[in-house]
Coordinates of C-alpha atoms and ligand atoms in Angstrom, one line a residue:
X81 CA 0.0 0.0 0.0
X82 CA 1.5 3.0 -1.4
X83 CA 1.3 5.8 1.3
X84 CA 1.4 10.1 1.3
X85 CA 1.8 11.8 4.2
X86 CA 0.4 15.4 4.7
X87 CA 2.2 16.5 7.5
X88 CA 5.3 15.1 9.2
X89 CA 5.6 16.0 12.7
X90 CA 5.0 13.8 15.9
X91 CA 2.6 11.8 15.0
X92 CA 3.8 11.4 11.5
X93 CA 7.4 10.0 12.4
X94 CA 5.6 7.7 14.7
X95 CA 3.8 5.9 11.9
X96 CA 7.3 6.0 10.0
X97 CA 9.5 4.8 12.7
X98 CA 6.8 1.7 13.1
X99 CA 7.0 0.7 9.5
X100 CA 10.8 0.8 9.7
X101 CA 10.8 -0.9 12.6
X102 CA 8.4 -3.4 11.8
X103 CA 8.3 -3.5 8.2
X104 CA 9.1 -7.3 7.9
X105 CA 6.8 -8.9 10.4
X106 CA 4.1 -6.3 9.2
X107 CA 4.5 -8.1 5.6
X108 CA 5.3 -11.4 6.9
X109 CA 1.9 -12.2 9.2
X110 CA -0.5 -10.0 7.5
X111 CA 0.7 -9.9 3.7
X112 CA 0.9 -5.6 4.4
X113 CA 3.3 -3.8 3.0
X114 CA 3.3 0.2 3.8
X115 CA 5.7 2.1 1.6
X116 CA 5.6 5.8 2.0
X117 CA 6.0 7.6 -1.5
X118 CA 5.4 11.3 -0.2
X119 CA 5.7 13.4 2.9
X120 CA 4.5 16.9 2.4
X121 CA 4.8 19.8 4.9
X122 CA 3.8 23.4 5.3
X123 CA 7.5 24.5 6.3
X124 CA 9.9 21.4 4.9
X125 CA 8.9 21.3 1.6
X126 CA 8.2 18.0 0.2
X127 CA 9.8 14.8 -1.4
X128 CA 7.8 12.8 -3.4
X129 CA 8.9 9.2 -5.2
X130 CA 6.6 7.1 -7.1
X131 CA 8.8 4.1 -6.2
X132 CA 8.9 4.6 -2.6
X133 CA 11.1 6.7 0.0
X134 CA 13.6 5.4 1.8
X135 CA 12.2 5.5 5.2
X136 CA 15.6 5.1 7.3
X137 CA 17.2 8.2 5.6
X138 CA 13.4 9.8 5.7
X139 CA 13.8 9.5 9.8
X140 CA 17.3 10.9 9.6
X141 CA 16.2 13.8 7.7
X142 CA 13.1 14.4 9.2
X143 CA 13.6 17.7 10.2
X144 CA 15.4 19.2 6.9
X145 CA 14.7 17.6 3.8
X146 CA 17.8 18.6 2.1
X147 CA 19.6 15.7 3.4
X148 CA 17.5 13.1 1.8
X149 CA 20.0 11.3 -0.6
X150 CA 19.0 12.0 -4.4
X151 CA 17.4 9.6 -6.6
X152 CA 15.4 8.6 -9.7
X153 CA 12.3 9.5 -9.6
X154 CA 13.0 11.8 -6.5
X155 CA 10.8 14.9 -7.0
X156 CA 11.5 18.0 -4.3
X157 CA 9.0 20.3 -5.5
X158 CA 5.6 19.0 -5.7
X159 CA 3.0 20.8 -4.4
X160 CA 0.0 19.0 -1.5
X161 CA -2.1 19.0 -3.7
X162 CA -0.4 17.7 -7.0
X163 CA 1.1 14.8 -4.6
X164 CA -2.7 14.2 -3.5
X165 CA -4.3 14.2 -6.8
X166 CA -1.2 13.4 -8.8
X167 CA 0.6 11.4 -6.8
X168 CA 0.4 7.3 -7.0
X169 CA -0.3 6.9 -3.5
X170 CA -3.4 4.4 -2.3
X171 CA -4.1 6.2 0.8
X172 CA -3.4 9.6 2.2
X173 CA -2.4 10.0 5.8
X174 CA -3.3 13.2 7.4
X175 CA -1.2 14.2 10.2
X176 CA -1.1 18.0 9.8
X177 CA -1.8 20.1 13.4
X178 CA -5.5 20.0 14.2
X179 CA -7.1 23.4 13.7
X180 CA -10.8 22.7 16.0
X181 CA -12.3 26.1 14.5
X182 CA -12.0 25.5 10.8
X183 CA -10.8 22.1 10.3
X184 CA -9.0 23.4 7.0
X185 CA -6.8 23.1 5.6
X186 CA -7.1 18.9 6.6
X187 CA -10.5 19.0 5.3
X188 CA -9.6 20.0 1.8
X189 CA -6.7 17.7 2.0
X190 CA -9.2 14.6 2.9
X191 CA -12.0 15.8 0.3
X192 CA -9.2 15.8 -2.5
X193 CA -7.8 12.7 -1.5
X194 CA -11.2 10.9 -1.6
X195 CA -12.6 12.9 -5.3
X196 CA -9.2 11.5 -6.5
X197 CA -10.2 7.5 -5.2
X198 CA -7.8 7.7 -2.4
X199 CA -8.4 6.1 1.1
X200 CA -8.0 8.8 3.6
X201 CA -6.4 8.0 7.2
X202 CA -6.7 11.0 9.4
X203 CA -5.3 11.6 12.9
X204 CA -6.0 15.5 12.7
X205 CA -9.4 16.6 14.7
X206 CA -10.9 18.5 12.4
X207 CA -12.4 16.4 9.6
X208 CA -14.0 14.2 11.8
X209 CA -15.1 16.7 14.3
X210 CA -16.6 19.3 11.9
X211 CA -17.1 17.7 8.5
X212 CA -17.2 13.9 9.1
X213 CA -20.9 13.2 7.6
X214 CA -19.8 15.0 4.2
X215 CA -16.1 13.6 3.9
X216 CA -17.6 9.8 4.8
X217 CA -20.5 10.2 1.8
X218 CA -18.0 11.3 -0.1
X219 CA -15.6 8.3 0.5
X220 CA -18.5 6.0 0.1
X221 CA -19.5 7.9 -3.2
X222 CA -15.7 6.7 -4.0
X223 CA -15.9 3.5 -3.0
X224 CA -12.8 4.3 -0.5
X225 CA -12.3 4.5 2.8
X226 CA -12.4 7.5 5.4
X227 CA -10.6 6.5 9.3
X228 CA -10.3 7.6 11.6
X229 CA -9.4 5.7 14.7
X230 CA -6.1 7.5 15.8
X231 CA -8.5 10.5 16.4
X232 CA -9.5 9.1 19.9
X233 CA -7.5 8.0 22.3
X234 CA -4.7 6.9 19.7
X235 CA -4.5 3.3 19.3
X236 CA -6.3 2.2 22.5
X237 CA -9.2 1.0 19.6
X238 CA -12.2 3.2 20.6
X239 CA -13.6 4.0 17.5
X240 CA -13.1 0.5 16.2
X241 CA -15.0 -0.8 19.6
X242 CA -17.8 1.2 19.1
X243 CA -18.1 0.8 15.4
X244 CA -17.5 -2.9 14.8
X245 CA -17.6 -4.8 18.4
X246 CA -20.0 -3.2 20.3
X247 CA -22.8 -2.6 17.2
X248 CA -26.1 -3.6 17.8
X249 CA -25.2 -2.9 21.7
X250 CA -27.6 0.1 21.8
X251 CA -24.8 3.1 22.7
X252 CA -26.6 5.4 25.1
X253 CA -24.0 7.2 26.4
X254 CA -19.8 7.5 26.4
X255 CA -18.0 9.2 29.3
X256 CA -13.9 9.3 29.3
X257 CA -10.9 10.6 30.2
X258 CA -10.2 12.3 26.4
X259 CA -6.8 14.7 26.6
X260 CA -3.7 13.1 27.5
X261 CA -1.6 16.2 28.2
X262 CA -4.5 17.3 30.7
X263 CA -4.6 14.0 32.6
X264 CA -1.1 13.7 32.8
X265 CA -0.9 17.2 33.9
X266 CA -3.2 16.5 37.0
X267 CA -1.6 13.1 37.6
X268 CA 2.2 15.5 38.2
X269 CA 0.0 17.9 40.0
X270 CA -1.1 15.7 42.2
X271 CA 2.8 14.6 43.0
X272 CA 3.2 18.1 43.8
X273 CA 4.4 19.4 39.7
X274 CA 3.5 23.2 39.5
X275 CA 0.8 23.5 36.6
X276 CA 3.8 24.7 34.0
X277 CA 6.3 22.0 34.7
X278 CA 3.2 19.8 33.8
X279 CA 2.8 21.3 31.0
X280 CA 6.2 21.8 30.0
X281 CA 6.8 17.9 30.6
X282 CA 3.6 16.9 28.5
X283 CA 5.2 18.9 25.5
X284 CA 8.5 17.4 25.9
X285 CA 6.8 14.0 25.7
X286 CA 5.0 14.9 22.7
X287 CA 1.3 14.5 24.0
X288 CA 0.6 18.1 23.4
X289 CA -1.0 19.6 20.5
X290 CA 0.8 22.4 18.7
X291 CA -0.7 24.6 20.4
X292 CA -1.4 23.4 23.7
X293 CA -4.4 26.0 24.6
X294 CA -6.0 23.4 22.7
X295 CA -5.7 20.6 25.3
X296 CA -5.7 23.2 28.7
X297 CA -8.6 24.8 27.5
X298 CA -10.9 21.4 27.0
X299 CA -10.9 21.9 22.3
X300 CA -9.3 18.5 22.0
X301 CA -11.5 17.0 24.3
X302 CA -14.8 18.9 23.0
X303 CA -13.2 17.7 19.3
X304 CA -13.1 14.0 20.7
X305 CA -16.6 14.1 22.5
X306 CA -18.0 15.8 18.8
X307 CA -16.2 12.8 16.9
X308 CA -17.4 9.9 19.3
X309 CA -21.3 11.9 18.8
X310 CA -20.8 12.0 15.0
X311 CA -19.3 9.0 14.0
X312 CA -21.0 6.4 17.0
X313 CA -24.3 8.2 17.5
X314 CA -25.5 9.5 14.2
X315 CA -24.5 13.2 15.1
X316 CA -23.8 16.1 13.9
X317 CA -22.6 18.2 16.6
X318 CA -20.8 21.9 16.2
X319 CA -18.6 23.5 18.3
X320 CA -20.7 25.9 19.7
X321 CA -23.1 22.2 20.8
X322 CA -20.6 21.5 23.5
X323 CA -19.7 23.3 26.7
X324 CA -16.2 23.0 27.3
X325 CA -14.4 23.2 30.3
X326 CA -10.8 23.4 30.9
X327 CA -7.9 23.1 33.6
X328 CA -5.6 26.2 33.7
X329 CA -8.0 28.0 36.0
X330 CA -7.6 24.9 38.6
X331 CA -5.0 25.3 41.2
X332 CA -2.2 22.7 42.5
X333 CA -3.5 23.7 46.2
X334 CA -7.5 22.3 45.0
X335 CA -5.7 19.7 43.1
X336 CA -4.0 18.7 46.5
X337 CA -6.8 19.2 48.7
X338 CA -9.1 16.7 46.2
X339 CA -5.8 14.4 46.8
X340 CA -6.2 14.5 50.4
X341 CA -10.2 13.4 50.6
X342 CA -9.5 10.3 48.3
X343 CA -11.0 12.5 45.1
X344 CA -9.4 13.5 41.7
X345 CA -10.0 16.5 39.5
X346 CA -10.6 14.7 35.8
X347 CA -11.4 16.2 32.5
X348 CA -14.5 14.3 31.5
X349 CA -15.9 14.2 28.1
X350 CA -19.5 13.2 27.9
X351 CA -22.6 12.3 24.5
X352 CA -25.3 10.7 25.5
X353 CA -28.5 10.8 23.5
X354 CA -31.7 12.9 24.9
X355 CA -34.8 13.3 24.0
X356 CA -34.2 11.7 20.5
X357 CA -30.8 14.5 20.1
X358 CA -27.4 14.0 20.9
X359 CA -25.8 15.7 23.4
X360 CA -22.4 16.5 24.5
X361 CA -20.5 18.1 27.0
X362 CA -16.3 18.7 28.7
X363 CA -16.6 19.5 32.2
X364 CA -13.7 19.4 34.9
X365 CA -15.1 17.2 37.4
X366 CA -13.6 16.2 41.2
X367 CA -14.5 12.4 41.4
X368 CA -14.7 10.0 44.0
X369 CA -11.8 7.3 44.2
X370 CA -14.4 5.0 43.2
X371 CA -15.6 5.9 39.9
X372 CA -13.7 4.1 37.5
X373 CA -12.0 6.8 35.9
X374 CA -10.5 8.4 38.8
X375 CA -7.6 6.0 38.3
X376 CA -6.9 6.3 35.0
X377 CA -3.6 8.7 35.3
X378 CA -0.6 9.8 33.3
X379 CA -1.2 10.2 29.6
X380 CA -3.5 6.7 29.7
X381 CA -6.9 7.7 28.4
X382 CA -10.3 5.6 28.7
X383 CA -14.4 5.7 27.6
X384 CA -17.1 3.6 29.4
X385 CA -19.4 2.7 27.1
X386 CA -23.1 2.4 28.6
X387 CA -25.4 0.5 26.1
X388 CA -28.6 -1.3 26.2
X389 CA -27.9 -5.0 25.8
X390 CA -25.2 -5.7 27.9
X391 CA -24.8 -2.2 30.7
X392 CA -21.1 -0.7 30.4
X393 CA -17.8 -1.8 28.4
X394 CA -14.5 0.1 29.6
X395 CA -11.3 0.2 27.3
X396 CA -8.2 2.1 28.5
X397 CA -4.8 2.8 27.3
X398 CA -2.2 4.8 25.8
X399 CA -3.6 7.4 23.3
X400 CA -0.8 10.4 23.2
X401 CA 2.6 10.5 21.6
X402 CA 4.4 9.9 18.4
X403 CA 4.0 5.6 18.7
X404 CA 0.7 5.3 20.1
X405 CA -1.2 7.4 17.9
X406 CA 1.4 6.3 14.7
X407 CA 0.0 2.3 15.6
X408 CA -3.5 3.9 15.1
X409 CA -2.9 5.2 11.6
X410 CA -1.2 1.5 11.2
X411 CA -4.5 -0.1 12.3
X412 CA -6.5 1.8 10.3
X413 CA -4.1 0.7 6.9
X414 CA -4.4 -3.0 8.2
X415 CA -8.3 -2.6 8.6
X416 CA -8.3 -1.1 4.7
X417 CA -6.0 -3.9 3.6
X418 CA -7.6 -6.9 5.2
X419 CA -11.2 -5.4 3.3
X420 CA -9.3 -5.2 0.2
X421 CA -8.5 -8.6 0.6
X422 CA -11.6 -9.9 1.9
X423 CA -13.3 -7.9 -0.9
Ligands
HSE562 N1 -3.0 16.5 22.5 C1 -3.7 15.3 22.5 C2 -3.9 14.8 23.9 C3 -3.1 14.3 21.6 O1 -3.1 15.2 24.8 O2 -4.7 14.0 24.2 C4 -3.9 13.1 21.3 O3 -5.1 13.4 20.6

């Protein structure tokens, strides 16, 4: 599977450094082979090669292109979108920063890739958050594939749980721990972390979004809760649908004191359906030691799933960070190739 990447920052590398890394056993027990024939960025440049890119001296160069050892068929100057439409890749990955207000320029990158019969793999926000009914008639219109899966808690499968194992379940409601960099940043507060070494740590480690108002001030999490509504519960949520609460107004001395009666301050995203809508809502919350979220801590993200049939599901796990969320965008790839196989 020939693969462009739009975008080539964390999350991008991550999904490089795990087909480098496991390239062989990839093709040897599930008949996948990922090549990466294009990486395009908004400050890089580009390199684009119809018969694949090296991906060891990709990794070395990742941060200035003009190291990246000349070839045939190397071309240095293609354009996003003549390596979208032009380009011979099967599926396009979209890793570019989430922008929650507009989506764009991801969205046009996703709708191009699927008019010009290309799967599109996204981990960015936006397109699913804001435009996910459109781009997934479109794909279908296509006859490819829109995923989405390392959107949500990385590759801890919560889309994929909801979507294929839990259907038919009846899903009334989802409630989880949704940011990373917010949940690790009250775990270190609670060891006693001022609220900018938090922070400052949760950058370091790559769980924070370029711009980290994004995860302090509850947008990731309101993005999450708006992609669990529209892609698991028929929705089409906006923005201005979800109240949004975020941390930086909480202080390390309530963060302690919560500490001290057994309790934890978590950033809870909620949808549940009323009164035949879907609803949706990001609200800092002080919970008892015994709700089951109140020991999910560090970076490690989870979602109870309440449903008819069978009451409530739990998954929990890593979702921030370069290899997490880069073994989403792999799952998503091995979910396309094992329909095109099964087809
Ligand atoms: N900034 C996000 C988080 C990355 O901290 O959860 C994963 O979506």
């Amino acid at each position: 599977m020939k693969l462009a990447l739009i975008g080539f920052g964390t999350v991008g590398q991550g999904l490089a450094t795990i087909l480098r890394d496991r390239g062989e056993t990839l093709r040897g027990d599930y008949g996948f082979d990922g090549q990466i024939v294009a990486v395009s960025t908004a400050r890089r440049g580009s390199l684009y090669d119809p018969n694949g890119l090296d991906i060891v001296a990709l990794l070395e160069n990742a941060q200035d292109f003009s190291g990246y050892p000349e070839s045939e068929g190397l071309q240095r100057g293609w354009s996003t979108e003549q390596i979208i439409r032009e380009g011979n890749a099967d599926a396009v990955v979209e890793v570019t920063p989430t922008d929650i207000t507009s989506g764009q320029p991801a969205i046009w990158h996703i709708q191009t890739a699927l008019e010009s019969g290309k799967h599109a793999i996204s981990a960015n926000k936006g397109p699913a958050a804001l435009a996910f009914r459109d781009l997934n008639t479109l794909a279908k219109a296509n006859g490819v594939e829109f995923y989405n899966e390392a959107t949500v808690i990385g590759g801890t499968p919560a889309i994929r749980l909801g979507e294929e194992l839990l259907a038919g379940s009846g899903i009334t409601e989802m409630r989880g721990i949704l940011n990373g960099t917010t949940n690790y940043m009250l775990t270190r507060m609670e060891g006693g972390a001022t609220y900018m070494e938090a922070l400052t740590e949760a950058q370091r480690l790559g769980y924070a979004e370029t711009d980290p108002t994004a995860d302090v001030e509850g947008h990731d999490a309101a993005a999450k809760v708006m992609i669990l509504a529209n892609v698991l519960m028929g929705g089409d949520l906006k923005n201005a649908d979800v109240p949004r609460q975020g941390i930086s107004a909480l202080s390390l001395e309530e963060v302690q004191d919560a500490l001290k009666n057994g309790e934890h301050y978590k950033l809870i995203g909620k949808v549940w359906r009323e009164g035949g809508q879907t609803k949706a809502s990001v609200e800092l919350m002080r919970l008892p030691g015994s709700d089951p979220l109140a020991g999910v801590a560090g970076a490690d993200m989870a979602i109870t799933y309440s449903t008819d049939l069978m009451r409530h599901a739990t998954i929990s796990g890593a979702g921030a960070g370069a290899i997490p969320t880069g073994f989403a965008l792999l799952s998503d790839l091995l979910a396309i190739h094992r329909k095109s196989h099964h087809a």
